[in-house]
């Protein structure tokens, strides 16, 4: 039985120190705590989120989330409009949204203040708000990413027992692409679940499904992460339903199964993630499928900064997934998109090298891009 509790919160807008280099969000809004989709691998079950133990049935609804957001953005003298991700720690369109409409009301506020939006969801309910999302996209920038972790309906039911079917989610992307002109939409192929959805055939079905749905992009990461009680929850389910895979997990994450505590690694072995990345790269090439999202470019002094940062961050991503040194272009890009002035002014003063992580090679690259 699901219990909803309305609760007051002091803050609603998360402001990140650095823009996310995959999803391009500077801000985050979570109208809910807890998520009724109940995915057994969900990272929000880990201790750091401090959510109720019954994460999928004990749902906290943030009281007057939209009003608080409106107040925060109205007083926001130091904030510049930038991408707001909805959500991080729960699906913005899980079942509670049909009743409380907090996500929709927050979107109306973001539309009013002309903030771009990135929706991350598994739900068909997002289609209810297509009019609003199209409007945000037309006036600004809007992106809807739909997550698929397995195409086999039975595997998906095991992993994500209360979420829509994989085909239903591909249909969400198709509907968005067929009915909007200004909304980017694609498929998040993450996390990959070892042994359950990681065969070459599984990964190909995901990329092919995205292509057939008309997705603008896919995004792929690596294997699921594991920590504290989230790992225990997942491993308990795995042991009950697929005990034959436990050995492989022990090897990949470096632990010995104990139902009371998890002492393994947070990430799967690099060698595993490298194979997954190479497979996805080959599939994206074969299906002519972009694997990066076109970012929001503001119409102010940040435009050129963001454009150059996007090139550096895309390059860093390519280096990372092919196992090469990637941190320098990555952090150069992250720092450039945090500049408080146009990068052209920095270049004109001959001070590009003062930006952290910009060395001689990146300086040359930036100058060439600026036409200097
Ligand atoms: S939909 Fe996302 S937030 Fe909700 S349970 Fe699944 S992984 Fe967690």
mmCIF file of C-alpha atoms in Angstrom, residues 23 83-87 91-93 103 107 110 117-123 126 129 133 136 141-146 184 186 188 217:
data_model
loop_
_atom_site.group_PDB
_atom_site.id
_atom_site.type_symbol
_atom_site.label_atom_id
_atom_site.label_comp_id
_atom_site.label_asym_id
_atom_site.label_seq_id
_atom_site.Cartn_x
_atom_site.Cartn_y
_atom_site.Cartn_z
ATOM 1 C CA UNK A 23 22.999 15.648 -19.457
ATOM 2 C CA UNK A 83 19.265 23.515 -17.959
ATOM 3 C CA UNK A 84 17.159 22.131 -15.108
ATOM 4 C CA UNK A 85 17.131 18.332 -14.805
ATOM 5 C CA UNK A 86 13.927 16.711 -13.608
ATOM 6 C CA UNK A 87 14.640 14.575 -11.706
ATOM 7 C CA UNK A 91 11.201 9.604 -11.676
ATOM 8 C CA UNK A 92 9.353 12.920 -12.210
ATOM 9 C CA UNK A 93 6.474 10.991 -13.804
ATOM 10 C CA UNK A 103 6.224 18.059 -12.042
ATOM 11 C CA UNK A 107 7.496 22.922 -15.636
ATOM 12 C CA UNK A 110 10.358 26.975 -15.623
ATOM 13 C CA UNK A 117 14.593 21.604 -19.217
ATOM 14 C CA UNK A 118 15.890 18.041 -19.379
ATOM 15 C CA UNK A 119 13.355 15.371 -18.375
ATOM 16 C CA UNK A 120 14.675 11.927 -17.366
ATOM 17 C CA UNK A 121 11.933 9.342 -17.146
ATOM 18 C CA UNK A 122 10.660 5.837 -17.813
ATOM 19 C CA UNK A 123 7.024 6.890 -17.874
ATOM 20 C CA UNK A 126 5.379 12.529 -19.737
ATOM 21 C CA UNK A 129 2.809 17.444 -20.816
ATOM 22 C CA UNK A 133 7.508 20.666 -23.318
ATOM 23 C CA UNK A 136 9.708 25.193 -23.662
ATOM 24 C CA UNK A 141 15.616 24.143 -25.192
ATOM 25 C CA UNK A 142 13.923 20.945 -24.103
ATOM 26 C CA UNK A 143 15.128 17.380 -23.980
ATOM 27 C CA UNK A 144 13.347 14.181 -22.879
ATOM 28 C CA UNK A 145 15.498 11.129 -22.163
ATOM 29 C CA UNK A 146 13.770 7.792 -21.665
ATOM 30 C CA UNK A 184 15.101 16.469 -28.485
ATOM 31 C CA UNK A 186 16.551 9.922 -26.956
ATOM 32 C CA UNK A 188 19.444 6.371 -21.885
ATOM 33 C CA UNK A 217 20.552 10.062 -29.517
#
